[in-house]
CSV table of C-alpha atoms and ligand atoms in Angstrom, one decimal:
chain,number,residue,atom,x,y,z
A,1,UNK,CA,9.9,201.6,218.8
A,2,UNK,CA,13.0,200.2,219.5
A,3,UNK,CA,13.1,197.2,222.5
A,4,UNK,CA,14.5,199.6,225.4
A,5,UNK,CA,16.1,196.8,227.0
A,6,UNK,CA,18.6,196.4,223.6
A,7,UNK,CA,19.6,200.6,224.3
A,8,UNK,CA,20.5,199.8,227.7
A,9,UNK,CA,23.1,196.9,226.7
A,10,UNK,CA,24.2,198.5,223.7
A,11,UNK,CA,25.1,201.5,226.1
A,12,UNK,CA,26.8,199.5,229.1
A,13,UNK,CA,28.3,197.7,226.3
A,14,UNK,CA,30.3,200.5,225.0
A,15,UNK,CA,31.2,202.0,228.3
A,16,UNK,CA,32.4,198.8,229.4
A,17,UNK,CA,34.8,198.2,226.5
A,18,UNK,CA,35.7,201.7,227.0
A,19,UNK,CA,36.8,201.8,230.9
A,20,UNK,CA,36.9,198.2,231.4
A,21,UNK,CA,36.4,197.5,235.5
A,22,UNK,CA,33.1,198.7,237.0
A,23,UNK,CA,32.0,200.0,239.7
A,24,UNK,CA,28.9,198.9,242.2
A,25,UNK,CA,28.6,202.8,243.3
A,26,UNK,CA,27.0,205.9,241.7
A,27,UNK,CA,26.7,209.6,241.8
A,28,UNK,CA,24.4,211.8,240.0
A,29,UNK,CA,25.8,215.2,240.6
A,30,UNK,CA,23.4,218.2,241.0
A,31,UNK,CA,23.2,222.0,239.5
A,32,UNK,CA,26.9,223.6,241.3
A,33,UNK,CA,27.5,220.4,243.2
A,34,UNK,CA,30.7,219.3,240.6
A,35,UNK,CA,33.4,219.5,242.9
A,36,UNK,CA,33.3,216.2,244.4
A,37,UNK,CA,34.8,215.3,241.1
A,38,UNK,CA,37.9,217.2,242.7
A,39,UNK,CA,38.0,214.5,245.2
A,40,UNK,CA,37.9,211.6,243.0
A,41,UNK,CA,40.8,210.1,242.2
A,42,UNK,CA,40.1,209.7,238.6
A,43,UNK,CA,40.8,206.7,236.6
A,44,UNK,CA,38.8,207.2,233.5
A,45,UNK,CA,35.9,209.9,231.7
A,46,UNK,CA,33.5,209.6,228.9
A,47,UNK,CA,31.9,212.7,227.8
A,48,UNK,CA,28.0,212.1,227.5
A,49,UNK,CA,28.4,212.9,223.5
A,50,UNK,CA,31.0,210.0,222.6
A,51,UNK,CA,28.2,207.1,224.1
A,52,UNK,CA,25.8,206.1,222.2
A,53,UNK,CA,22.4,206.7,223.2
A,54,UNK,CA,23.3,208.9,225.9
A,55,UNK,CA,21.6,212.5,225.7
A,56,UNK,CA,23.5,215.8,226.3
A,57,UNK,CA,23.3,217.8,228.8
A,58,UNK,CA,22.5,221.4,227.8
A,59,UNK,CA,21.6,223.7,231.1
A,60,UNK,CA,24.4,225.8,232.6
A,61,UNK,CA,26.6,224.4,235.2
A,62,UNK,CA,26.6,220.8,233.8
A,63,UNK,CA,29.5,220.0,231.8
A,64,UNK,CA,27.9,216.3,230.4
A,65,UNK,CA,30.9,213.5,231.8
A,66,UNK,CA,31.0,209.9,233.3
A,67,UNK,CA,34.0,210.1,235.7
A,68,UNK,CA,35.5,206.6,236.9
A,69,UNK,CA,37.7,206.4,239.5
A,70,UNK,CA,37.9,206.3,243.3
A,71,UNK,CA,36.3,208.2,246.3
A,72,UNK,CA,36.5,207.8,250.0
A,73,UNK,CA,38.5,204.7,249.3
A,74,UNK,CA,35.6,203.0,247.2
A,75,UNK,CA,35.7,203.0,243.1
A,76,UNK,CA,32.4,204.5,242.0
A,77,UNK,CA,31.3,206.3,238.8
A,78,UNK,CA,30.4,209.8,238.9
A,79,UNK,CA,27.8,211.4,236.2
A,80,UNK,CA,29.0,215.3,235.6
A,81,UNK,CA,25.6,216.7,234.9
A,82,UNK,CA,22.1,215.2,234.9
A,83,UNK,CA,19.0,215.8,232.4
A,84,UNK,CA,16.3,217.6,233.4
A,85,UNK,CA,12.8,217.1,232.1
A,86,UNK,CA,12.4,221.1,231.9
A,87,UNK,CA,15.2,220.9,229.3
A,88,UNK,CA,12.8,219.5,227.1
A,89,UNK,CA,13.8,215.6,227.7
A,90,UNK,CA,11.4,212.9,227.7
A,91,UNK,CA,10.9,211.2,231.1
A,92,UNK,CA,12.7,208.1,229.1
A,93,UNK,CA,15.8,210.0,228.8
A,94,UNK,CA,16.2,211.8,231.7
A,95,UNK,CA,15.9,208.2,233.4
A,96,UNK,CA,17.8,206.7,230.9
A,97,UNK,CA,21.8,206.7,232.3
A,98,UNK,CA,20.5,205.2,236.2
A,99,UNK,CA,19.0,202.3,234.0
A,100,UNK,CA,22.7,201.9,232.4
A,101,UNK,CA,24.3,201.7,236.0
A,102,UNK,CA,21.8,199.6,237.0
A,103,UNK,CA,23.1,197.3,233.7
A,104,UNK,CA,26.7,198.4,234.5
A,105,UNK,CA,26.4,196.6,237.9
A,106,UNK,CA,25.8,200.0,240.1
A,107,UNK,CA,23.9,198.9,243.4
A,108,UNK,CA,23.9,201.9,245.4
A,109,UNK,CA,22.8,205.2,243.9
A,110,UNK,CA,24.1,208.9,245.5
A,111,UNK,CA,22.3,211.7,244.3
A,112,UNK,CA,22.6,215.2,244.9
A,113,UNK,CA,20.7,218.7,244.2
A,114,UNK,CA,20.2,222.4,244.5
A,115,UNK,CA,17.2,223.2,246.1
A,116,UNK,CA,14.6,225.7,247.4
A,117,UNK,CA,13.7,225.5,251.3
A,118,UNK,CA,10.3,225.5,252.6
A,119,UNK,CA,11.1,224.4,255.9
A,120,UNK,CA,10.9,227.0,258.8
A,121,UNK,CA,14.5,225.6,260.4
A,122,UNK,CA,15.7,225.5,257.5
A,123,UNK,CA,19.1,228.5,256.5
A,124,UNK,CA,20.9,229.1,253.0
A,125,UNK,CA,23.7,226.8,252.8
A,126,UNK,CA,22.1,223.8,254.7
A,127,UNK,CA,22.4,220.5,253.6
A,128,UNK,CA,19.5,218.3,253.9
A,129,UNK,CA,19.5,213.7,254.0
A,130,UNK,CA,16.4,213.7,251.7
A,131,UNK,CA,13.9,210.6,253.9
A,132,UNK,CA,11.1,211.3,251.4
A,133,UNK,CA,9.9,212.6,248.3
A,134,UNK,CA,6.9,214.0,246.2
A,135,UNK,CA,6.5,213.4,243.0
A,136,UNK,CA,4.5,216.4,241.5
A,137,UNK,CA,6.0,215.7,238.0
A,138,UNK,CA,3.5,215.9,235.6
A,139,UNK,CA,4.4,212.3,234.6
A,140,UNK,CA,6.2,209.1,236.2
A,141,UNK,CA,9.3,207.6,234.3
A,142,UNK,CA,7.6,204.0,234.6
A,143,UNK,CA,4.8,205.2,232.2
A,144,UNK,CA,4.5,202.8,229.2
A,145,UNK,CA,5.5,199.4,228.7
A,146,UNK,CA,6.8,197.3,231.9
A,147,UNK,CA,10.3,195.3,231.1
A,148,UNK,CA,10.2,192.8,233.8
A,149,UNK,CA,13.9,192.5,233.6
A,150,UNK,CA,14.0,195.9,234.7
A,151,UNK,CA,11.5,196.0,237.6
A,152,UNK,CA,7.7,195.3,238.6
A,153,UNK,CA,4.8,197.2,237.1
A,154,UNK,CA,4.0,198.2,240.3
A,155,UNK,CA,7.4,198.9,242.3
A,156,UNK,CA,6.4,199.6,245.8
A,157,UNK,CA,7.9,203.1,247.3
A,158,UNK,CA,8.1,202.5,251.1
A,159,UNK,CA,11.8,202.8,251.3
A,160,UNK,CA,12.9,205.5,248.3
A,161,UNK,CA,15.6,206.3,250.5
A,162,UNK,CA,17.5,203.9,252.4
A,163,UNK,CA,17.2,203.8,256.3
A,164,UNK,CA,20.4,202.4,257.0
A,165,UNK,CA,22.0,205.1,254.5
A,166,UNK,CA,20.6,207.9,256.2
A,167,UNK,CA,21.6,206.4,259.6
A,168,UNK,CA,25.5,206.2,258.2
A,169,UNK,CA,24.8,209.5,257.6
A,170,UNK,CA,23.8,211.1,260.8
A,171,UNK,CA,27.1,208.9,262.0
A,172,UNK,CA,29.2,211.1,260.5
A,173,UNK,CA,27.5,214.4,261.0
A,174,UNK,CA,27.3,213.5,264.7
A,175,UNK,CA,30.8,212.9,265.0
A,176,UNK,CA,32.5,215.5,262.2
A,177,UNK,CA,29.9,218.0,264.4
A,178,UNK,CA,28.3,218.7,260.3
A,179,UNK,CA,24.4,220.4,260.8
A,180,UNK,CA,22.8,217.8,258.6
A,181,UNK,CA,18.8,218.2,258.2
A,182,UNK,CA,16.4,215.7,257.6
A,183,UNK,CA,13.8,216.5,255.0
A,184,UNK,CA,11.0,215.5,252.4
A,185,UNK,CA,12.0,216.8,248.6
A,186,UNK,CA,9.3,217.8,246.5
A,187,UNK,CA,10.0,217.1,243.1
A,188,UNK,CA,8.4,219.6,240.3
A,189,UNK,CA,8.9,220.2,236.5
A,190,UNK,CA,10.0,224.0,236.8
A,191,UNK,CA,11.3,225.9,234.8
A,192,UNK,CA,9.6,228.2,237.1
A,193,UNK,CA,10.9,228.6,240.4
A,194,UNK,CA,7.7,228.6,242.5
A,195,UNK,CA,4.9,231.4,243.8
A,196,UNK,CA,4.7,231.8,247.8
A,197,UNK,CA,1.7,230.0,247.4
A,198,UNK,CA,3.1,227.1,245.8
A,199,UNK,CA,6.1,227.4,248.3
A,200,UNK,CA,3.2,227.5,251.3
A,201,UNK,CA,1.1,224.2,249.4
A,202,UNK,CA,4.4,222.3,249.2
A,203,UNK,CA,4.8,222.9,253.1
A,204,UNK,CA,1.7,222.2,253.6
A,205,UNK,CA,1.3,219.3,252.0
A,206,UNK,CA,4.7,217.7,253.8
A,207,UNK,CA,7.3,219.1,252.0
A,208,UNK,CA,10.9,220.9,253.6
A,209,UNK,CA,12.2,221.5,250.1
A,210,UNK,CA,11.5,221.7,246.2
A,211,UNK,CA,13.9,220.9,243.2
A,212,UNK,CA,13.0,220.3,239.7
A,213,UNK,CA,14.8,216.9,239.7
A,214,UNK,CA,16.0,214.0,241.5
A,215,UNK,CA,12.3,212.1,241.6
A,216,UNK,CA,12.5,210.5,238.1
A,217,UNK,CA,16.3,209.0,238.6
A,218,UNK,CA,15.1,207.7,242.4
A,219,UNK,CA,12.0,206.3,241.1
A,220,UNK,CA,13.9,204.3,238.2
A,221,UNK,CA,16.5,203.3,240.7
A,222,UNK,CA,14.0,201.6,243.1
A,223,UNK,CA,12.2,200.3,240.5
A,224,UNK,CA,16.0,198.3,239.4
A,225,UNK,CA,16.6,197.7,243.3
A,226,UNK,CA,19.2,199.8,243.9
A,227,UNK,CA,20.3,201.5,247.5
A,228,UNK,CA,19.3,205.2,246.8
A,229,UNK,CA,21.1,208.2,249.1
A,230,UNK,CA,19.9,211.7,248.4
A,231,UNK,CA,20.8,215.1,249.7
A,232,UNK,CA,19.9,218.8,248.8
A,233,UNK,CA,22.1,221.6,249.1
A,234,UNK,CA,19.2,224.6,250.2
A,235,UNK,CA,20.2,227.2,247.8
A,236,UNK,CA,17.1,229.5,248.5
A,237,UNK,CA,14.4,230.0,251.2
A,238,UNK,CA,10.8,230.7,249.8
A,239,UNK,CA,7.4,230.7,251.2
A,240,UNK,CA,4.4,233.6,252.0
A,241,UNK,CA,6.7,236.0,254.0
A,242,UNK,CA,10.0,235.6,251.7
A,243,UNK,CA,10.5,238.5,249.6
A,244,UNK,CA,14.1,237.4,247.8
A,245,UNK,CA,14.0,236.7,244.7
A,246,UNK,CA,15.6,233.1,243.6
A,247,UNK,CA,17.9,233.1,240.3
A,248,UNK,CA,20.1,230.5,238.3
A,249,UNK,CA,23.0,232.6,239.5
A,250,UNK,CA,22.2,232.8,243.4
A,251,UNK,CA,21.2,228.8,243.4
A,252,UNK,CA,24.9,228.4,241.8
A,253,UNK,CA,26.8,230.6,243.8
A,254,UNK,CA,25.0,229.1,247.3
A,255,UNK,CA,25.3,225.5,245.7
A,256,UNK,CA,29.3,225.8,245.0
A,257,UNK,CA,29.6,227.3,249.0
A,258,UNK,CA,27.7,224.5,250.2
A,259,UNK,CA,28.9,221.5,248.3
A,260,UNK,CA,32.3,221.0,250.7
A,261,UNK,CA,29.5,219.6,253.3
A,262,UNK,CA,27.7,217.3,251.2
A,263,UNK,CA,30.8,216.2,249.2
A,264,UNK,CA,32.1,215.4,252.8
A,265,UNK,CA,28.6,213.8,253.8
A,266,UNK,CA,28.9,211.5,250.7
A,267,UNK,CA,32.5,210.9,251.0
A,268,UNK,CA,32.6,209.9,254.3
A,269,UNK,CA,29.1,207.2,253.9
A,270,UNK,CA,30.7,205.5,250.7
A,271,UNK,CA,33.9,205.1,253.1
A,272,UNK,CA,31.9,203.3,255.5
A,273,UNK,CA,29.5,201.4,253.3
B,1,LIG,N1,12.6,225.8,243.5
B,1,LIG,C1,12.8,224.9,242.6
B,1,LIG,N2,14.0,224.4,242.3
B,1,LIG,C2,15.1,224.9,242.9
B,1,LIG,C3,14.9,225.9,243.9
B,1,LIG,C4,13.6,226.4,244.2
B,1,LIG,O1,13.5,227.3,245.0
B,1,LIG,N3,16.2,226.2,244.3
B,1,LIG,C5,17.0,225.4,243.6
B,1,LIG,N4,16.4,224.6,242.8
């Protein structure tokens, strides 16, 4: 198998050469969540296909683009669309472009999703500082060989998301009067969206809402070191006594009349930071 570490360069590499100046910020954007692109100020894009190595994104509502440029006064780099291990991609790839930031120079890590809420407080539409997550992935992107460039073997987790990010955050809902909910984020395979019983067990076992991604790219990232910020738009409620049925299309449609509050949220921290 080819030496990972050699993919990783030859990637940052070419996106170097092609966009020149880089940035010590990034975004992963989630399922609906694209238009915080609209409020970059955008200096350069790469579609996933032209760089080498990268996968392509396949699901609905990712379009597959690196976006330079700069937001809330900061110049960051933006990913378009993210890869999901239910697409069929190896835990390698899916991790695979936070490694390159981390290559690139990125430092701090902003990551966003759609996701199913659990929590009793919890109403359609909220957005949620993810403190804590699960990992119910059937495997853990550090499987396999250790590259001690990269990381430890054994990276602790006791800070997956930083404290002093999610206090910035509060900062700004407090003061931009923004209902902002705290909340562990169980991450699962899918495709599936989950039974009432699995919606119940995920509550149970500390959970306030469920997505089918976020966990690999936050476990890589704090494996490399980096700052990680995450957030969940709650696009669906589920549990014993919740009858609605969850689609693709509902997630989307919730996501895209959500996202002004988290792209606000995010905004607004990477001002301050
Ligand atoms: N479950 C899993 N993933 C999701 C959900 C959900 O209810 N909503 C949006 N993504």
């Amino acid at each position: 198998m080819e030496n990972m570490l050699e993919k990783i360069r030859r990637t940052a590499e070419y996106i170097r050469g092609a966009v020149g100046e880089m940035p010590g910020i990034g975004i992963i954007l989630g399922t609906g969540l694209g238009d915080l692109v609209n409020h970059i100020e955008i200096s350069a894009q790469i579609e996933y296909r032209s760089i080498p190595d990268f996968p392509v994104s396949t699901v609905e509502g990712h379009s597959g683009k690196l976006i330079f440029g700069r937001l809330g006064g900061k110049y960051i780099m933006a990913m378009q669309g993210r890869f999901h291990f239910y697409e069929g991609y190896d835990m390698k790839q899916v991790t695979f472009p936070v490694r390159v930031m981390k290559e690139l120079g990125v430092k701090t890590l902003f990551v966003s999703n759609a996701a199913g809420g659990m929590n009793k407080e919890f109403a359609v539409g909220d957005v949620m500082v993810i403190t804590d997550h699960i990992n119910l992935f059937p495997e853990n992107p550090l499987r396999g060989r250790n590259y001690d460039e990269l990381g430890p073997r054994f990276p602790a987790m006791t800070e997956p998301y930083s404290a002093r990010l999610i206090e910035l955050a509060d900062k700004v809902a407090a003061e931009e009067g923004i209902r902002l909910m705290h909340g562990v984020y169980v991450g699962t395979q899918g495709p599936t969206f989950e039974t009432p019983a699995e919606y119940e067990y995920f509550r149970i076992i500390g959970g306030d809402a469920v997505g089918m991604s976020t966990v690999p790219e936050v476990i890589v990232a704090n494996h490399a070191g980096m700052e990680v910020f995450g957030v969940s738009v709650i696009t669906d409620l589920g549990g014993k006594d919740i009858k609605e049925v969850p689609s693709h299309e509902e997630v989307q449609k919730a996501a895209v009349k959500a996202q002004p509050v988290m792209t606000r949220v995010i905004t607004e921290v990477i001002s301050r930071l």
